[in-house]
PDB file of C-alpha atoms in Angstrom:
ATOM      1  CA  UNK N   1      93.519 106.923  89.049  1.00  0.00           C
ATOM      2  CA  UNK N   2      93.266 103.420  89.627  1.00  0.00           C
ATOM      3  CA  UNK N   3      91.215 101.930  92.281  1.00  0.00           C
ATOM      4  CA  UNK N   4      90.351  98.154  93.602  1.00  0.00           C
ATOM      5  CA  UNK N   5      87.189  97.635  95.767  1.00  0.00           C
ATOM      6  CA  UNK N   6      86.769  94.992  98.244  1.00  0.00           C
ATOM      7  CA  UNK N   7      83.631  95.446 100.123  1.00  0.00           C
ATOM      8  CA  UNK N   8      83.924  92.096 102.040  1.00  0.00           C
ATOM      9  CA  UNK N   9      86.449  92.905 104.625  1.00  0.00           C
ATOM     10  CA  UNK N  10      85.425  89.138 105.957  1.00  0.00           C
ATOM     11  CA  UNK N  11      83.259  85.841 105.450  1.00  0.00           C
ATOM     12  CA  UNK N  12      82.803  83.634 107.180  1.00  0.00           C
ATOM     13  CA  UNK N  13      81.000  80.304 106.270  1.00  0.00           C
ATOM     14  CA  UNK N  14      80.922  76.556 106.790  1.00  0.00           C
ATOM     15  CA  UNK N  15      82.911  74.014 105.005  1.00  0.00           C
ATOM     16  CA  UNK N  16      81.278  72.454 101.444  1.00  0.00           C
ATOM     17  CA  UNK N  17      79.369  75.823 100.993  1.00  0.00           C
ATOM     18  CA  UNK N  18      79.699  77.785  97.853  1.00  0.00           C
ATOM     19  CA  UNK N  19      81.716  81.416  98.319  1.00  0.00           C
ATOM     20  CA  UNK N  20      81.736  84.614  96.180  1.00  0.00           C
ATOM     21  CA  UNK N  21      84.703  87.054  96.622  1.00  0.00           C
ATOM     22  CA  UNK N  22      83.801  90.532  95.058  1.00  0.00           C
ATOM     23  CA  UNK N  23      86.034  92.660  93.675  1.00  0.00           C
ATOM     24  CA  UNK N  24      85.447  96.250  92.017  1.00  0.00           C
ATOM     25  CA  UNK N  25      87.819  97.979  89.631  1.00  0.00           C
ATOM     26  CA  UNK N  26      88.213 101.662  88.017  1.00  0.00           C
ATOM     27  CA  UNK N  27      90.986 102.168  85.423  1.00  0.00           C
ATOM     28  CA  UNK N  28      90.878 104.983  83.165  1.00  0.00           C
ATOM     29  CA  UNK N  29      92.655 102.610  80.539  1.00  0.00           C
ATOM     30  CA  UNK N  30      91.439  99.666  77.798  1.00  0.00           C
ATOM     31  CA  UNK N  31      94.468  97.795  78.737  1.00  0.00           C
ATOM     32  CA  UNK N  32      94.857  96.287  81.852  1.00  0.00           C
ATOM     33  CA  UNK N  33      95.800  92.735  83.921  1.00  0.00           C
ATOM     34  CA  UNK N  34      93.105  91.798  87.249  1.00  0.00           C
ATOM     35  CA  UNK N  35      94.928  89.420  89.483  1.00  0.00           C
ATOM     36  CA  UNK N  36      93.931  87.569  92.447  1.00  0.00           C
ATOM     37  CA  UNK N  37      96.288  86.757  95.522  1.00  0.00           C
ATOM     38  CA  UNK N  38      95.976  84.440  98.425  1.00  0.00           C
ATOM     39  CA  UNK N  39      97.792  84.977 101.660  1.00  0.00           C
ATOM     40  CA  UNK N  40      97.240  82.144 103.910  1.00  0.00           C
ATOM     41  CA  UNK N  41      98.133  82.065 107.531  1.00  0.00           C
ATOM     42  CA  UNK N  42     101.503  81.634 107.170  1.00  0.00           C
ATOM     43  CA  UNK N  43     102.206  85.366 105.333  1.00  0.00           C
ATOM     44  CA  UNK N  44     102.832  84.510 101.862  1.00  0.00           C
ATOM     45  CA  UNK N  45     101.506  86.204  98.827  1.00  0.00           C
ATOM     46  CA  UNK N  46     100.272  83.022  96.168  1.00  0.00           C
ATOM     47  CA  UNK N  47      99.639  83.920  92.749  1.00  0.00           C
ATOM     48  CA  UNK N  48      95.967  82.546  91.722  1.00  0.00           C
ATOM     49  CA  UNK N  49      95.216  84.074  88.238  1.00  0.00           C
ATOM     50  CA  UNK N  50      95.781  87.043  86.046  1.00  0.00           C
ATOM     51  CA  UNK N  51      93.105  88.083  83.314  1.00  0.00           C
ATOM     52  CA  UNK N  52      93.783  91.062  80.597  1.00  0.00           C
ATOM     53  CA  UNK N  53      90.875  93.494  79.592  1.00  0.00           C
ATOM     54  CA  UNK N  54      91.013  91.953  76.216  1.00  0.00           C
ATOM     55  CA  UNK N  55      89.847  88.513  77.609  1.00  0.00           C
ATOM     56  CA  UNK N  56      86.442  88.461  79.200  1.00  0.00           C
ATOM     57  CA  UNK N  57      85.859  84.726  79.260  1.00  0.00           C
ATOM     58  CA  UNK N  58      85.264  82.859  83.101  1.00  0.00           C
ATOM     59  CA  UNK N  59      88.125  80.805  83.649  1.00  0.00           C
ATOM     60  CA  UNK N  60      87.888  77.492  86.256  1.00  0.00           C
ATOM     61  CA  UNK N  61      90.401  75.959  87.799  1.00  0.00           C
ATOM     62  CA  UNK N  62      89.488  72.814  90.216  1.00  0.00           C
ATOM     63  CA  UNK N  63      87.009  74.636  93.120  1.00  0.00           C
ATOM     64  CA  UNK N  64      88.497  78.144  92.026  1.00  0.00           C
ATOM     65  CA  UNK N  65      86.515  79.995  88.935  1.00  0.00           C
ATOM     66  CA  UNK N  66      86.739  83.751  88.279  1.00  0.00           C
ATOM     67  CA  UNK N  67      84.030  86.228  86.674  1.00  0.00           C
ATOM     68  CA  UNK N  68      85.453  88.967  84.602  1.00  0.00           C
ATOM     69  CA  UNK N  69      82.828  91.339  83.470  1.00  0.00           C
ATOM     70  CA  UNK N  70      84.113  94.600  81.863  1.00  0.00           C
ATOM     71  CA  UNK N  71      80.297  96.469  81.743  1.00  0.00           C
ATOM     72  CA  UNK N  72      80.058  96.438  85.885  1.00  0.00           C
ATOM     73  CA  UNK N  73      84.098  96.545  86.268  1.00  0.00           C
ATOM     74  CA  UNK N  74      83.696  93.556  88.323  1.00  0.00           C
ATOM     75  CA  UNK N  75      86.058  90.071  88.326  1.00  0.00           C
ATOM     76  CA  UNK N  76      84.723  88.294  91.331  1.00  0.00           C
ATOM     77  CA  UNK N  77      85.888  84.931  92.468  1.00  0.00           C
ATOM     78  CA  UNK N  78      84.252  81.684  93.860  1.00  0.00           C
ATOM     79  CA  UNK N  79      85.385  79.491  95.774  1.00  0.00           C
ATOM     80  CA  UNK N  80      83.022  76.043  95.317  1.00  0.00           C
ATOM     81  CA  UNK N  81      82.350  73.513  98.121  1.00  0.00           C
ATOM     82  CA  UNK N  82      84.906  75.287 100.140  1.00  0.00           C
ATOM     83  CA  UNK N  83      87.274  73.767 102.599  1.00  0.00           C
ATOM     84  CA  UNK N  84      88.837  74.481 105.745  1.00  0.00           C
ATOM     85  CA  UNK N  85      92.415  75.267 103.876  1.00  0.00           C
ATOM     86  CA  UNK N  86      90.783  77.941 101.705  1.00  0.00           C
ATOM     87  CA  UNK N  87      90.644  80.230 104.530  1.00  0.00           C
ATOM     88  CA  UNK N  88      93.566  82.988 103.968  1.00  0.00           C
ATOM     89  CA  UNK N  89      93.162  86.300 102.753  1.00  0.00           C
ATOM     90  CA  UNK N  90      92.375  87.243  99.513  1.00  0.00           C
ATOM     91  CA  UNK N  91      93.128  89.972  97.448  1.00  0.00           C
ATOM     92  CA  UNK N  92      92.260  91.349  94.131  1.00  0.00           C
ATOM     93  CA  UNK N  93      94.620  93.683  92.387  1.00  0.00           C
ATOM     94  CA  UNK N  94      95.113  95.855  88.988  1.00  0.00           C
ATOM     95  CA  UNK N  95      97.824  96.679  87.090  1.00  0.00           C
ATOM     96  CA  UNK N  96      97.032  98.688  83.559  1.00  0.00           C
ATOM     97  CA  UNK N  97      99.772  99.195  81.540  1.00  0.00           C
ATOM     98  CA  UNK N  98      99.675 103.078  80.298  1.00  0.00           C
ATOM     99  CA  UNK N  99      99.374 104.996  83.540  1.00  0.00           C
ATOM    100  CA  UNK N 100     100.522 107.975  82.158  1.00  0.00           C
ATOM    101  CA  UNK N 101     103.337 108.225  84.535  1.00  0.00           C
ATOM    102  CA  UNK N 102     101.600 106.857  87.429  1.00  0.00           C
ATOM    103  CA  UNK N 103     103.760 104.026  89.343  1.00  0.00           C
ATOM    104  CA  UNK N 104     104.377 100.664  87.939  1.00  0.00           C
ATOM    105  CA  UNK N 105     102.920  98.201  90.038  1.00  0.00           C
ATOM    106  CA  UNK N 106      99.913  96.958  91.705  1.00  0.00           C
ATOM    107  CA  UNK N 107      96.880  98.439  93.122  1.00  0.00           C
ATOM    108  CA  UNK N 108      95.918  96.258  95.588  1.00  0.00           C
ATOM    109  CA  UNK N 109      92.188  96.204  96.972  1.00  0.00           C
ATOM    110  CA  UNK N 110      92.272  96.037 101.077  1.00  0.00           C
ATOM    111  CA  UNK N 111      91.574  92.021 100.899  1.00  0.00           C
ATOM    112  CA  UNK N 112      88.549  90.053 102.150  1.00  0.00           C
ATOM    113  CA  UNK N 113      89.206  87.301 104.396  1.00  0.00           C
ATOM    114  CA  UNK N 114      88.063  84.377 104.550  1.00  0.00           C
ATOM    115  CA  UNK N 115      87.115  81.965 107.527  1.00  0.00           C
ATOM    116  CA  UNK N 116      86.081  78.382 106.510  1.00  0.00           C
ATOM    117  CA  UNK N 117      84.798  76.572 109.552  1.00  0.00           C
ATOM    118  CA  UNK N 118      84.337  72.606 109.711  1.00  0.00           C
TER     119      UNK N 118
ATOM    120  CA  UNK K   1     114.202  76.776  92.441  1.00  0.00           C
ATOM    121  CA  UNK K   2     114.215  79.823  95.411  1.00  0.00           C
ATOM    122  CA  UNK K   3     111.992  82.309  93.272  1.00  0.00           C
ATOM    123  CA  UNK K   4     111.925  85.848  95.449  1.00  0.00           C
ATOM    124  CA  UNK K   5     113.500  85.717  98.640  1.00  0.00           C
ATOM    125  CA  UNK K   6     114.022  88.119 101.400  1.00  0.00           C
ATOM    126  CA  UNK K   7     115.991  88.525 104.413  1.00  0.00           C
ATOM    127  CA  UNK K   8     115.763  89.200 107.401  1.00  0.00           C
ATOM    128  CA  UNK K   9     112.100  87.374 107.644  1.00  0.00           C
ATOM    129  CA  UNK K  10     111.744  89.374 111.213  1.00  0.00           C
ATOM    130  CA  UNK K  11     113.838  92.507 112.803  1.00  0.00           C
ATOM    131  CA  UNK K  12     113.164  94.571 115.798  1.00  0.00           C
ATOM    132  CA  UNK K  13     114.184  98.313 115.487  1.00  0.00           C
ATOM    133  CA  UNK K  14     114.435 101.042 117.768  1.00  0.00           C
ATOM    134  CA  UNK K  15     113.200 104.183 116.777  1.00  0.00           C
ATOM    135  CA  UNK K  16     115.855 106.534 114.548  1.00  0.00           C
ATOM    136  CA  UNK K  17     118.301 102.982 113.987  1.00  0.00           C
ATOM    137  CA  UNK K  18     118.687 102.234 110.438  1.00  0.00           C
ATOM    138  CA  UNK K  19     118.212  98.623 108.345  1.00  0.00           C
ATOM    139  CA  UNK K  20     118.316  97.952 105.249  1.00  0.00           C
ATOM    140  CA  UNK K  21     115.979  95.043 104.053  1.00  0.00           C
ATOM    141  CA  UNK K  22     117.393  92.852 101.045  1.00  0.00           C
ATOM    142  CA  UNK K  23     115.280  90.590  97.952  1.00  0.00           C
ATOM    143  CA  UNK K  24     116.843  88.958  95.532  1.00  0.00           C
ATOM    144  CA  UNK K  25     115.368  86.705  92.611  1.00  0.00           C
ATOM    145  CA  UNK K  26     116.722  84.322  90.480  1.00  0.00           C
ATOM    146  CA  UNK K  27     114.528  84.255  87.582  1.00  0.00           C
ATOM    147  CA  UNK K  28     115.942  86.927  85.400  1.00  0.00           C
ATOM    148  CA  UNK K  29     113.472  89.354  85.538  1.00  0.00           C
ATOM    149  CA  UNK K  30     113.811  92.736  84.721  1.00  0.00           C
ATOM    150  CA  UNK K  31     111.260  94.299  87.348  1.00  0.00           C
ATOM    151  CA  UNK K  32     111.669  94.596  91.002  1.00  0.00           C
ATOM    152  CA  UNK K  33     109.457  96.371  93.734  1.00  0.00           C
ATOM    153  CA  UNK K  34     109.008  96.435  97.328  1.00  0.00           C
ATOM    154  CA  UNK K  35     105.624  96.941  99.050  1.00  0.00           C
ATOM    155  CA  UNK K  36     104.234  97.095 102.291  1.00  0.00           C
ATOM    156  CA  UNK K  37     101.355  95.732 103.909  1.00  0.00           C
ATOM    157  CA  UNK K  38      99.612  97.322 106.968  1.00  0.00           C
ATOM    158  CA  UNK K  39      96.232  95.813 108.679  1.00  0.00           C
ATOM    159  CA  UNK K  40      93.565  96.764 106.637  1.00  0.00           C
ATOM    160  CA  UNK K  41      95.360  98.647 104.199  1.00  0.00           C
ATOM    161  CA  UNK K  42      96.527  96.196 101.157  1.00  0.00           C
ATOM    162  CA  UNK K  43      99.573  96.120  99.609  1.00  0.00           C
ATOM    163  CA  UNK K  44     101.022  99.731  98.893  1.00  0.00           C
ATOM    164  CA  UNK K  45     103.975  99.988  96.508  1.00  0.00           C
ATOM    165  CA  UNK K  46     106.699 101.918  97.995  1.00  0.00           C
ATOM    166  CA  UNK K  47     109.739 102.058  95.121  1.00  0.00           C
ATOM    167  CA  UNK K  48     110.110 100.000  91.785  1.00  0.00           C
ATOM    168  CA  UNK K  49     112.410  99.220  89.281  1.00  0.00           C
ATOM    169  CA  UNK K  50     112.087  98.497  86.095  1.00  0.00           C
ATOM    170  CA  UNK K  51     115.754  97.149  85.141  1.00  0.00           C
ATOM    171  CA  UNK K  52     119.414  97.569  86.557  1.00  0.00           C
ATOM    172  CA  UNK K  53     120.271 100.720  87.264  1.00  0.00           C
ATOM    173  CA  UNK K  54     116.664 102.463  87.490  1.00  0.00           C
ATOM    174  CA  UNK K  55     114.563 103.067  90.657  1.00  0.00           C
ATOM    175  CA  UNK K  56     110.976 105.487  90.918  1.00  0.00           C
ATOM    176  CA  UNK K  57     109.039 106.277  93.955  1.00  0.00           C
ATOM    177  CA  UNK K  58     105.507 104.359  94.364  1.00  0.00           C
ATOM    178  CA  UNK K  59     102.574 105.656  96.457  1.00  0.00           C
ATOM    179  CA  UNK K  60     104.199 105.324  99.539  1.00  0.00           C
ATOM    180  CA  UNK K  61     108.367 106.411  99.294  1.00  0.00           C
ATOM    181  CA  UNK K  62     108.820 108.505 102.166  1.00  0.00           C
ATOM    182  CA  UNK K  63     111.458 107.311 104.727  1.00  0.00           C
ATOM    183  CA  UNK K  64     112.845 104.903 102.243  1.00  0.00           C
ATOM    184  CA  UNK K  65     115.451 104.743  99.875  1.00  0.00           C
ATOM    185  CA  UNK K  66     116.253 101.637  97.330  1.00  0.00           C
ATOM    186  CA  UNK K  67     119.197 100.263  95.286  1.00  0.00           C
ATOM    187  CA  UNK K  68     119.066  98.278  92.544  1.00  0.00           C
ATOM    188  CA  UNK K  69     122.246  96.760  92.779  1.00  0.00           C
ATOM    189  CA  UNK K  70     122.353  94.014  89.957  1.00  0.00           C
ATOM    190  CA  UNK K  71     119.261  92.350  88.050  1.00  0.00           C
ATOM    191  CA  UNK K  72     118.989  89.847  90.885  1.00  0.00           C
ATOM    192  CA  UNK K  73     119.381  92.542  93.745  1.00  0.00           C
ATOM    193  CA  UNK K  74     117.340  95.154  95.254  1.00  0.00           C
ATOM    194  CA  UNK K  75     117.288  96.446  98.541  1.00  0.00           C
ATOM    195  CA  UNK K  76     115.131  98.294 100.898  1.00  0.00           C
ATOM    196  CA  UNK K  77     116.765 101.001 103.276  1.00  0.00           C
ATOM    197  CA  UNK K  78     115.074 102.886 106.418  1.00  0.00           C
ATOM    198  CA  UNK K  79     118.098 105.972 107.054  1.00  0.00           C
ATOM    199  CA  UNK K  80     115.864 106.834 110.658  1.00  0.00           C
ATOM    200  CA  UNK K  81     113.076 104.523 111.143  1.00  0.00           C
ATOM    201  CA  UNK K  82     109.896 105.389 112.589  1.00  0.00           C
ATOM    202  CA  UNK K  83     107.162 103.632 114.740  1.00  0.00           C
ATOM    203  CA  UNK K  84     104.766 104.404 111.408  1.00  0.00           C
ATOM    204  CA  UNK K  85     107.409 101.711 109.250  1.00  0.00           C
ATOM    205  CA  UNK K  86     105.801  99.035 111.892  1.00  0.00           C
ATOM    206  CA  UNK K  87     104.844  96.662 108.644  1.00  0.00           C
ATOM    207  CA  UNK K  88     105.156  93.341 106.668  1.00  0.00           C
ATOM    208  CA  UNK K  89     107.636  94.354 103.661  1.00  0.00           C
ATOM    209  CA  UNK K  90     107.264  92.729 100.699  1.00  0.00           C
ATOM    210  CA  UNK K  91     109.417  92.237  97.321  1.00  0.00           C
ATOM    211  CA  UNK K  92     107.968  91.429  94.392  1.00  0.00           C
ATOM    212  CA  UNK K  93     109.511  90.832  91.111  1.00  0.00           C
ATOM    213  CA  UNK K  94     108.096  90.652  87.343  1.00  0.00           C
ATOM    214  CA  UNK K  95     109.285  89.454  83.574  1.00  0.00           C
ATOM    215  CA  UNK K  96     108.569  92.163  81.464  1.00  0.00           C
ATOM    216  CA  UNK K  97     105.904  94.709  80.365  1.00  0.00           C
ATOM    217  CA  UNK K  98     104.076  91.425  78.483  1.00  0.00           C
ATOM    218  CA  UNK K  99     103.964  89.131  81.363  1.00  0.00           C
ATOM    219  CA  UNK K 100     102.683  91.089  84.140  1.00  0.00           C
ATOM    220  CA  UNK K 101     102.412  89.065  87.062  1.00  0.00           C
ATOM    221  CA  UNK K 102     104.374  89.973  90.109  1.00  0.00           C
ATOM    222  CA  UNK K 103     106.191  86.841  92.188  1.00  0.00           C
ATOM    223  CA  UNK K 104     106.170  87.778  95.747  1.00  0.00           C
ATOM    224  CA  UNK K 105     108.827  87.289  98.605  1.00  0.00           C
ATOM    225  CA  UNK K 106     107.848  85.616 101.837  1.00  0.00           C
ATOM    226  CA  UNK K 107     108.092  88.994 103.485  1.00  0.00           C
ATOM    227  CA  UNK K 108     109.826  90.507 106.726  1.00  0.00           C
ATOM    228  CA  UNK K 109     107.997  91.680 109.627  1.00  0.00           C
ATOM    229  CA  UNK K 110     109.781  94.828 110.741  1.00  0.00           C
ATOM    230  CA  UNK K 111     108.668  96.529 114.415  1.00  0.00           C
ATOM    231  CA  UNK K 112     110.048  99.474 115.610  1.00  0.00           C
ATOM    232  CA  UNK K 113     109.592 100.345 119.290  1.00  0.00           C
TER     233      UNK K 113
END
């Protein structure tokens, strides 16, 4: 069965400083999508990337870069020189594609959130 | 360009009154689902559907029924509901097997007293 593991239920830290987001996966299958979410205050769910278990290199984007690494079943995400509009809740979530008649959607992990302070 | 969106965005129920909770997308996608989101929980995925005409339970179906009822259509019914449905509901929709992110809704916020 699938399963997503976020161990941080919250962080908190000040604004500028580096943050790592963990997430933990189990899957059963070689093909599968990670994706992370970010619900900010206001409720919405914002896509921020999706990764396939084919494609194991870091990605970056701006502040944002993601670490995919298939031998710990780990694709954590950092947040660098963090600001005050980064705090929302994050989650990380799995989707595999042969679940051998399991549901077709997401498996969500429970979401860490994040407090930036000035 | 509206993407997912969902109405009502906030509904008060009394317990055994029924609702029914409707998403619609305009960006031809095949895949629909509706999850919901309780403190501490995640995202659970209550029904999908995977084109026109098709609907399966998720992890979470009990108390709820669907209907698919075009490509751009698919709605979310509580028959009785319960204080337990207290939850954020969201709809989510997807491309295709190949593309497999999932667009989210803004969400309703459903209480029942």
């Amino acid at each position: 069965a699938q399963k997503v593991t976020q161990a941080q239920t919250e962080i908190s830290v000040v604004e500028k400083e580096d943050v790592t987001l963990d997430c933990v996966y189990e899957t059963r299958d070689t093909t599968y999508y990670l994706f992370w979410y970010k619900q900010p205050p206001s409720g919405e769910l914002v896509f921020l990337i999706r990764r396939n278990s084919f494609d194991e290199q870091n990605e970056i984007s701006g502040r944002y870069s993601w670490n995919f690494q298939k031998s710990t079943s780990s694709f954590n995400f950092t947040i660098t020189a963090s600001q005050v509009v980064d705090s929302a809740v994050y989650f990380c979530a799995l989707s595999d594609l042969y679940s051998g008649g399991g549901a077709d959607g997401l498996t969500f992990g429970k979401g860490t959130h994040l407090i930036i302070q000035p | 360009n509206a993407g997912v969106t969902q109405t009502p965005k906030f509904q008060v129920l009394k317990t055994g009154q029924s609702m029914t909770l409707q998403c619609a997308q305009d960006m031809n996608h095949n895949s629909m689902y509706w999850y919901r989101q309780d403190p501490g929980m995640g995202l659970r995925l209550i029904y999908y559907s995977a084109s026109e005409g098709t609907t399966d339970k998720g992890e979470v179906p009990n108390g709820y029924n669907v209907s698919r009822l075009n490509k751009r259509e698919f709605s979310l019914r509580l028959e009785s509901a319960a204080p337990s449905q207290t939850s954020v509901y969201f709809c989510a929709s997807r491309a295709d097997r190949d593309q497999e992110t999932q667009y989210f809704g803004p969400g309703t916020r459903l209480l029942v007293l």
